[in-house]
C-alpha positions as a Python dict, from the first residue, in 0.01 Angstrom:
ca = {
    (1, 'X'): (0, 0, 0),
    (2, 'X'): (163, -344, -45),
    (3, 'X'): (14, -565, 170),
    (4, 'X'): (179, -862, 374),
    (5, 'X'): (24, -1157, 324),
    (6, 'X'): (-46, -1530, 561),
    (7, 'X'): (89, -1857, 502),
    (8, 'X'): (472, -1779, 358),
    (9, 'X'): (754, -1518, 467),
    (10, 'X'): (597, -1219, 367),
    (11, 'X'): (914, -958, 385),
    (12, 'X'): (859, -699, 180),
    (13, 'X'): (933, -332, 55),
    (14, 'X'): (647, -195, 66),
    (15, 'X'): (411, -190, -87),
    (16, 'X'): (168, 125, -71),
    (17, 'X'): (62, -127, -32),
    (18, 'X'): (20, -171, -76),
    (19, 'X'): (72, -87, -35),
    (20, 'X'): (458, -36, 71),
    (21, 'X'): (438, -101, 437),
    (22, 'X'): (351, -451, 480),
    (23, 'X'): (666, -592, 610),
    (24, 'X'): (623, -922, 797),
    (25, 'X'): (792, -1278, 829),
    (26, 'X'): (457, -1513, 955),
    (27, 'X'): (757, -1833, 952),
    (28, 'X'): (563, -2073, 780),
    (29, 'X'): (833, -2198, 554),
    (30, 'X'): (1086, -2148, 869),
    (31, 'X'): (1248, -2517, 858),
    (32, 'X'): (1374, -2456, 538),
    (33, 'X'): (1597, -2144, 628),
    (34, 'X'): (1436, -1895, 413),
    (35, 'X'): (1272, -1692, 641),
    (36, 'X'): (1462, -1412, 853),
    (37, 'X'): (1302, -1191, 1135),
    (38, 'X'): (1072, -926, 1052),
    (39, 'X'): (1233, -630, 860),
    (40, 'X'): (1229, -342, 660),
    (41, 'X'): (1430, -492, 310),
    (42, 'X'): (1715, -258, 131),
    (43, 'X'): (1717, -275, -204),
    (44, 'X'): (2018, -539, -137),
    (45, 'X'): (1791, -756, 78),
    (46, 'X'): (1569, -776, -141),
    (47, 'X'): (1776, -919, -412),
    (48, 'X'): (1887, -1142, -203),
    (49, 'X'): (1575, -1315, -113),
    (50, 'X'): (1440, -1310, -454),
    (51, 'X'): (1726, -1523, -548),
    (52, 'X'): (1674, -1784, -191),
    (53, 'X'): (1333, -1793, -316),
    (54, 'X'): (1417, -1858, -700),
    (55, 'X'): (1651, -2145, -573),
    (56, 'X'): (1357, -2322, -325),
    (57, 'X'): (1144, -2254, -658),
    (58, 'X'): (1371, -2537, -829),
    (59, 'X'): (1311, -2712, -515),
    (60, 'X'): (990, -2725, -517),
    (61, 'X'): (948, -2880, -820),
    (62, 'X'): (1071, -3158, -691),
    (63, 'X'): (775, -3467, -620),
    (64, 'X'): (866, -3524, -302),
    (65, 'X'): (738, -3146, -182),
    (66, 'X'): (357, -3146, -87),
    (67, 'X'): (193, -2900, -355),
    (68, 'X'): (61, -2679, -36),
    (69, 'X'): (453, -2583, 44),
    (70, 'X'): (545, -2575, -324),
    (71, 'X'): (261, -2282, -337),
    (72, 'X'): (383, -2088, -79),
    (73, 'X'): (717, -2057, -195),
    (74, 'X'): (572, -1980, -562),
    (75, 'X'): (343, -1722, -374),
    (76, 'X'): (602, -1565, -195),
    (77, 'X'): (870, -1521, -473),
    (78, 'X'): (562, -1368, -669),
    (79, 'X'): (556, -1124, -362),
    (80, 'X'): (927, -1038, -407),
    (81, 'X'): (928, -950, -765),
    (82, 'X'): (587, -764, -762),
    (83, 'X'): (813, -577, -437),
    (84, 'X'): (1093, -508, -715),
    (85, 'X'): (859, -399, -958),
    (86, 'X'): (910, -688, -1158),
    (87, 'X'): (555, -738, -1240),
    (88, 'X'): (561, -976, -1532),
    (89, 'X'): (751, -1200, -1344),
    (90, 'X'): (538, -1153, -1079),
    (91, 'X'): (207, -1230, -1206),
    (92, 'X'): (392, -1600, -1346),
    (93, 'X'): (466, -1659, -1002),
    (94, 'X'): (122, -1610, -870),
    (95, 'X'): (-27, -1799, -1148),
    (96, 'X'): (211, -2083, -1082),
    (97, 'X'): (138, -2113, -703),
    (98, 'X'): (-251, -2081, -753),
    (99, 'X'): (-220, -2398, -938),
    (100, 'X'): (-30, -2535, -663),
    (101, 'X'): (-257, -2477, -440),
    (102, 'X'): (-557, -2623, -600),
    (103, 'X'): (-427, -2978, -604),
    (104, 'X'): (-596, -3156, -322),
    (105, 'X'): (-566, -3111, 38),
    (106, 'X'): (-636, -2775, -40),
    (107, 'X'): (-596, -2500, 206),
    (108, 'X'): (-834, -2262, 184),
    (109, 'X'): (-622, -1979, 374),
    (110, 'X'): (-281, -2086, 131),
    (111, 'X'): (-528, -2064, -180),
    (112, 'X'): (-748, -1767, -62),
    (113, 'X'): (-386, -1540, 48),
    (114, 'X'): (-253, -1658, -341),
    (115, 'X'): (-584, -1483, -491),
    (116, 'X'): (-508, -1171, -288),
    (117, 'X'): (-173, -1175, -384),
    (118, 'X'): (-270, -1160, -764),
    (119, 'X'): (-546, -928, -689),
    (120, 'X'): (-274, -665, -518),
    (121, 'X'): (-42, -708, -839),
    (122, 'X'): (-386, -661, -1070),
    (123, 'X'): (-442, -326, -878),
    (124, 'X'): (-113, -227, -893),
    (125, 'X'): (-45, -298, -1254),
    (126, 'X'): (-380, -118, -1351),
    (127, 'X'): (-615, -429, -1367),
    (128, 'X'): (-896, -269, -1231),
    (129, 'X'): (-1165, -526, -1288),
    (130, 'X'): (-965, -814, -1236),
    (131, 'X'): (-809, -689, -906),
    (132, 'X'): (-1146, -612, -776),
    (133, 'X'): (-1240, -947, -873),
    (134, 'X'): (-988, -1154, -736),
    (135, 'X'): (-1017, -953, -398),
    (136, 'X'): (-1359, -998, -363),
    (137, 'X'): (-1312, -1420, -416),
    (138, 'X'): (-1043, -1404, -197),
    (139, 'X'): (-1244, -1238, 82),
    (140, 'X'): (-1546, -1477, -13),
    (141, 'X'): (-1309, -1772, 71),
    (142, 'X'): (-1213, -1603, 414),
    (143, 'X'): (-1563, -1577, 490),
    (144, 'X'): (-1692, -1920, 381),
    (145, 'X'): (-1395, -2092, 529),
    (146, 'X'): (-1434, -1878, 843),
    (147, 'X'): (-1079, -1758, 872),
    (148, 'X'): (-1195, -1446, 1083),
    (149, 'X'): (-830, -1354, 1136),
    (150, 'X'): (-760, -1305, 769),
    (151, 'X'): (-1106, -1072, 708),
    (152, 'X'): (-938, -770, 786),
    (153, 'X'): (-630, -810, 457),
    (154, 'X'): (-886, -844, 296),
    (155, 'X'): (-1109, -525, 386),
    (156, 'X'): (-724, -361, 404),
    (157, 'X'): (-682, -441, 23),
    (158, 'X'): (-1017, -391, -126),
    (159, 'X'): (-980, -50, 62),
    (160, 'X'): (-719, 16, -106),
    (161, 'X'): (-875, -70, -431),
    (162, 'X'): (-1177, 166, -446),
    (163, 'X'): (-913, 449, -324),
    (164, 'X'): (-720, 397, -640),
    (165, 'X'): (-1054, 441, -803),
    (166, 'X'): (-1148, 735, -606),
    (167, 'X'): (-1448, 563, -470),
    (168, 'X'): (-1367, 739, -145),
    (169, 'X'): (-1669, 603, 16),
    (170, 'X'): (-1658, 236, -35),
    (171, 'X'): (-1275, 291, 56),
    (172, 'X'): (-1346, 473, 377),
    (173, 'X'): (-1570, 201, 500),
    (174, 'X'): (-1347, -120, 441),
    (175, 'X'): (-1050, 102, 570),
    (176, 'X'): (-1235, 137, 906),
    (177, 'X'): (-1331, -218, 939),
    (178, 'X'): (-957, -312, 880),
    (179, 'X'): (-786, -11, 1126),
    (180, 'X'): (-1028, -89, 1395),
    (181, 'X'): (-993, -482, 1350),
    (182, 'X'): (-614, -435, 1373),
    (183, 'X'): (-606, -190, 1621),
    (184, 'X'): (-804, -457, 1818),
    (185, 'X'): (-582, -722, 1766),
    (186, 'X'): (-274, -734, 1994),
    (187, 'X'): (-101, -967, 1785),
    (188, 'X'): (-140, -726, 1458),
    (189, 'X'): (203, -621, 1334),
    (190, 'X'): (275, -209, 1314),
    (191, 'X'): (242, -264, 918),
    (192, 'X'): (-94, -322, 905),
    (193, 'X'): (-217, -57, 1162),
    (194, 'X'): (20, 231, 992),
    (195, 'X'): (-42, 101, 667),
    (196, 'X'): (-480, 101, 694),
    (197, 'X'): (-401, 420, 856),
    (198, 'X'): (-302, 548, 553),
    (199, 'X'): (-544, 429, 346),
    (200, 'X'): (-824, 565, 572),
    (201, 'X'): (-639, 901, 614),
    (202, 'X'): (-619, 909, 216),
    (203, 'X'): (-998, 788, 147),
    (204, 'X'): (-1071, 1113, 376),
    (205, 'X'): (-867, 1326, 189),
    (206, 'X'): (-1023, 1249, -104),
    (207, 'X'): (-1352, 1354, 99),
    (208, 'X'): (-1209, 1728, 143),
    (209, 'X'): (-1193, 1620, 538),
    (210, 'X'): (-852, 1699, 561),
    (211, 'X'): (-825, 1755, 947),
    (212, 'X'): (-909, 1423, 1023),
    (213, 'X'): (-688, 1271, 738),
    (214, 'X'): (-445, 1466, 900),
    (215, 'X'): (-473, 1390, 1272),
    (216, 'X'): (-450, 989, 1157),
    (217, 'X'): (-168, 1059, 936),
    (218, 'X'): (13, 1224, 1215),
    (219, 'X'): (-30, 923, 1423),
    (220, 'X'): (96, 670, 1126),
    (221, 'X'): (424, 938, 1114),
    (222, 'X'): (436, 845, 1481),
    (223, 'X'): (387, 537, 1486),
    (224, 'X'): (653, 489, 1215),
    (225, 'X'): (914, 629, 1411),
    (226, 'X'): (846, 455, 1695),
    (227, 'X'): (884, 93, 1504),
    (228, 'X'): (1176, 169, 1230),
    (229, 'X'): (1340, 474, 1367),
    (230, 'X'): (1371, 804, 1134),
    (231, 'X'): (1580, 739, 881),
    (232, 'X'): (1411, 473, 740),
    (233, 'X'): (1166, 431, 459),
    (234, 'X'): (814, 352, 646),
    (235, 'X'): (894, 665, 855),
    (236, 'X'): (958, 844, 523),
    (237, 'X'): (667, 756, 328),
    (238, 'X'): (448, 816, 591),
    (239, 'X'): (605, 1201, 666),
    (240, 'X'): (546, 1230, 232),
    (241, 'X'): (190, 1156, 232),
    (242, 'X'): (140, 1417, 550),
    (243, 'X'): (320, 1671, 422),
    (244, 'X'): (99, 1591, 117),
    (245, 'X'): (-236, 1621, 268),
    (246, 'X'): (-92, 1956, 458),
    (247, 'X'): (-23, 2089, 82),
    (248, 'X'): (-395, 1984, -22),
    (249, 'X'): (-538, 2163, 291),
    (250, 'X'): (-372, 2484, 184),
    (251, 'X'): (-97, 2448, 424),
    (252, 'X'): (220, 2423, 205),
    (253, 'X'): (465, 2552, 473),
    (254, 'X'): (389, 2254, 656),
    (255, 'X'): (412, 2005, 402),
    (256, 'X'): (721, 2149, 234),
    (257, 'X'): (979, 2002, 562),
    (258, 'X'): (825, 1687, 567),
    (259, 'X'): (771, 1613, 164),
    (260, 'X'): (1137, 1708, 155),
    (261, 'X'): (1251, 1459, 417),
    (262, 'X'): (1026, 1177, 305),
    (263, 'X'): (1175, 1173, -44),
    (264, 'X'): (1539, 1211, 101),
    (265, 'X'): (1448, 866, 299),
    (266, 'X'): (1265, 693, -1),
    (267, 'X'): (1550, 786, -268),
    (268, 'X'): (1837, 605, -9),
    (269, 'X'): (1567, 323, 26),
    (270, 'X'): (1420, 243, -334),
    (271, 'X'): (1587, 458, -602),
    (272, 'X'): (1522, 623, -884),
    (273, 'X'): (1469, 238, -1041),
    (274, 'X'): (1136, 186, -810),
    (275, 'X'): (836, 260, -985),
    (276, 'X'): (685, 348, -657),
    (277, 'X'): (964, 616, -589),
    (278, 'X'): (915, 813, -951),
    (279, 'X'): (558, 816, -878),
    (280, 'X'): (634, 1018, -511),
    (281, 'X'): (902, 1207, -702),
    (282, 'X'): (620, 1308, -923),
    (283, 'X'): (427, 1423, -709),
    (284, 'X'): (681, 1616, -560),
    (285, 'X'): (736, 1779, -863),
    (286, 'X'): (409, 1914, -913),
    (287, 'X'): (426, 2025, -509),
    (288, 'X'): (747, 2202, -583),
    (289, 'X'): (571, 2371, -933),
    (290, 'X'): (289, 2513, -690),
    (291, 'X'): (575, 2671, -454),
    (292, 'X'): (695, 2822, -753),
    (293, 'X'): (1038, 2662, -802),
    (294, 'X'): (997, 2524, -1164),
    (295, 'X'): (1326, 2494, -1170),
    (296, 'X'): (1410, 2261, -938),
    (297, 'X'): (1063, 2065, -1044),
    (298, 'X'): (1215, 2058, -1440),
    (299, 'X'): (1485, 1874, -1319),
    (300, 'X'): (1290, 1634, -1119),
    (301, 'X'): (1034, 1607, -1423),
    (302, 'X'): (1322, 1544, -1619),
    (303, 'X'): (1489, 1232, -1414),
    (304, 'X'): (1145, 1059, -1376),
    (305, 'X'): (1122, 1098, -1743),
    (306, 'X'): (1453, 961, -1857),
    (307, 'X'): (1440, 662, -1582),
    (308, 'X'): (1052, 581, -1714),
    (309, 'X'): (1226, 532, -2059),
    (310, 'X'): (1490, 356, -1931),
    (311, 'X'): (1253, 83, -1743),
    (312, 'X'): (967, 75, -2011),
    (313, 'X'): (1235, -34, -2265),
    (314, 'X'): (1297, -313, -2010),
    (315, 'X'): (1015, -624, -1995),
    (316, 'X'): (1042, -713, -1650),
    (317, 'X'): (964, -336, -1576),
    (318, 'X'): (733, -219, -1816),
    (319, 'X'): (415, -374, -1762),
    (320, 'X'): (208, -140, -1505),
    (321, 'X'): (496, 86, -1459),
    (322, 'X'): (243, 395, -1492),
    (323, 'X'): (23, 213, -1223),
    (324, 'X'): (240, 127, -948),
    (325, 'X'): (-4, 93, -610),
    (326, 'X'): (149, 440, -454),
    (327, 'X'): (-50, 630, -682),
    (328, 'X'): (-407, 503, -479),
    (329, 'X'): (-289, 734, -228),
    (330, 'X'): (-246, 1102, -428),
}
């Protein structure tokens, strides 16, 4: 699941994230009119803040901005294009702002949230070792610099990690630190409850304990609704990856409604351009394969394919498109 992130306007698509739930505006860089009340971003929005933030990028080149603030916008605008699945440009970003924010007065939390930035666009692009690595420093500053409040992102995306690596164990146990840390907090936004939920529901899935994946997914769905309504693309993804642990159970007339609806959502929301949306339509595919309508799954099959050579053949697209951080969760 994309993961929101401290210290800049962290309004995002998604992701999975982390992976794509982490939608959250913390205000930070609110006197300079580029932030804009918590949301859930169309693919519209989203173009639209990626180019606010590219202008305050030219901004903050300027000598007059303190290198902290420069940093943050940097950081963000990495957030944005890793959101768009614009990864190369992404990782520049990221790259940019740590460099920022190691000119002194550093601030730990600004420097430590950069680091977990990269680390989430590492994981999602495939960079196993190096996402792991960056994670793990990140959370190492947090500790060290005693920023309790900013522990559990950190157990939330190394969580996340070890899922993708189906080290369901290790993912199970930072997942539980970070739901019941946020489900502690008062002042936790809906995106990080729903979106550890998921990770914890998925680390027990991969455990073959699919009745208590199930009963937390079920509450995510819920909680979903509640926040965004039912049309939109947090209460769709989180009906997809029920239905998709009913299907693994060996319940496929339960999953079929709800894997249905949660791609109907997700295609209005991302697109067929999202890497994040072939890899769900993928997976519906194969879901559809096991119900025994091939057809319908060859077309499907088909679409992914053609867009996937349509994107690879593009830079800004290619690099990790195979890797995107929705996968962790199948």
């Amino acid at each position: 699941m994309r993961i929101s992130h401290n210290h800049s306007c962290s309004i995002r698509l998604g992701a999975a994230s982390t992976i794509l739930l982490q939608i959250v505006c913390l205000g930070v860089l609110g006197g300079m009119g580029l932030c804009a009340k918590a949301q859930i971003l169309t693919k519209e929005d989203l173009q639209k803040q990626i180019e606010i933030y590219e202008a305050a990028s030219l901004q903050a080149k300027s000598p007059d901005m303190p290198a902290i603030q420069a940093g943050q916008i940097w950081s963000h605008l990495g957030t944005l294009y890793q959101d768009a699945g614009m990864y190369g440009q992404s990782e520049r970003a990221f790259e940019h702002a740590m460099r920022l924010l190691t000119v002194a007065p550093v601030s730990n939390s600004d420097l430590a949230t950069a680091i977990d930035n990269l680390g989430t666009l590492y994981m999602e692009t495939g960079h196993v070792e190096e996402a792991e690595h960056a994670e793990l420093k990140a959370l190492k500053i947090r500790e060290e610099s005693k920023l309790e409040s900013e522990l559990p992102r950190s157990w939330y995306h190394l969580a996340t990690l070890y899922l993708r690596e189906h080290r369901s164990a290790k993912a199970k146990e930072y997942a539980e630190r970070a739901v019941n840390a946020f489900f502690a907090d008062r002042n936790a936004v809906p995106e990080d409850k729903t979106g550890s939920l998921l990770v914890l529901a998925s680390s027990l899935c991969q455990s073959g304990k699919y009745p208590e994946a199930i009963a937390k997914l079920q509450s995510a769905f819920q909680m979903a609704k509640e926040t965004y309504g039912a049309d939109t693309f947090p209460t769709g993804f989180s009906a997809f990856i029920l239905g998709y642990a009913y299907w693994k159970s060996g319940d496929p007339a339960s999953a079929a409604e709800l894997m249905q609806h949660g791609t109907e959502i997700m295609g209005k929301e991302l697109g067929w351009r999202h890497p994040a949306y072939l890899t769900v339509m993928t997976q519906y595919a194969k879901f559809l394969r096991d119900e025994h309508r091939p057809d319908t799954a060859r077309a499907i099959e088909q679409q992914v394919k053609d867009m996937r050579a349509q994107l690879n053949a593009n830079p800004a697209y290619s690099n990790g498109l195979d890797t995107t951080d929705v996968a962790a969760l199948f």
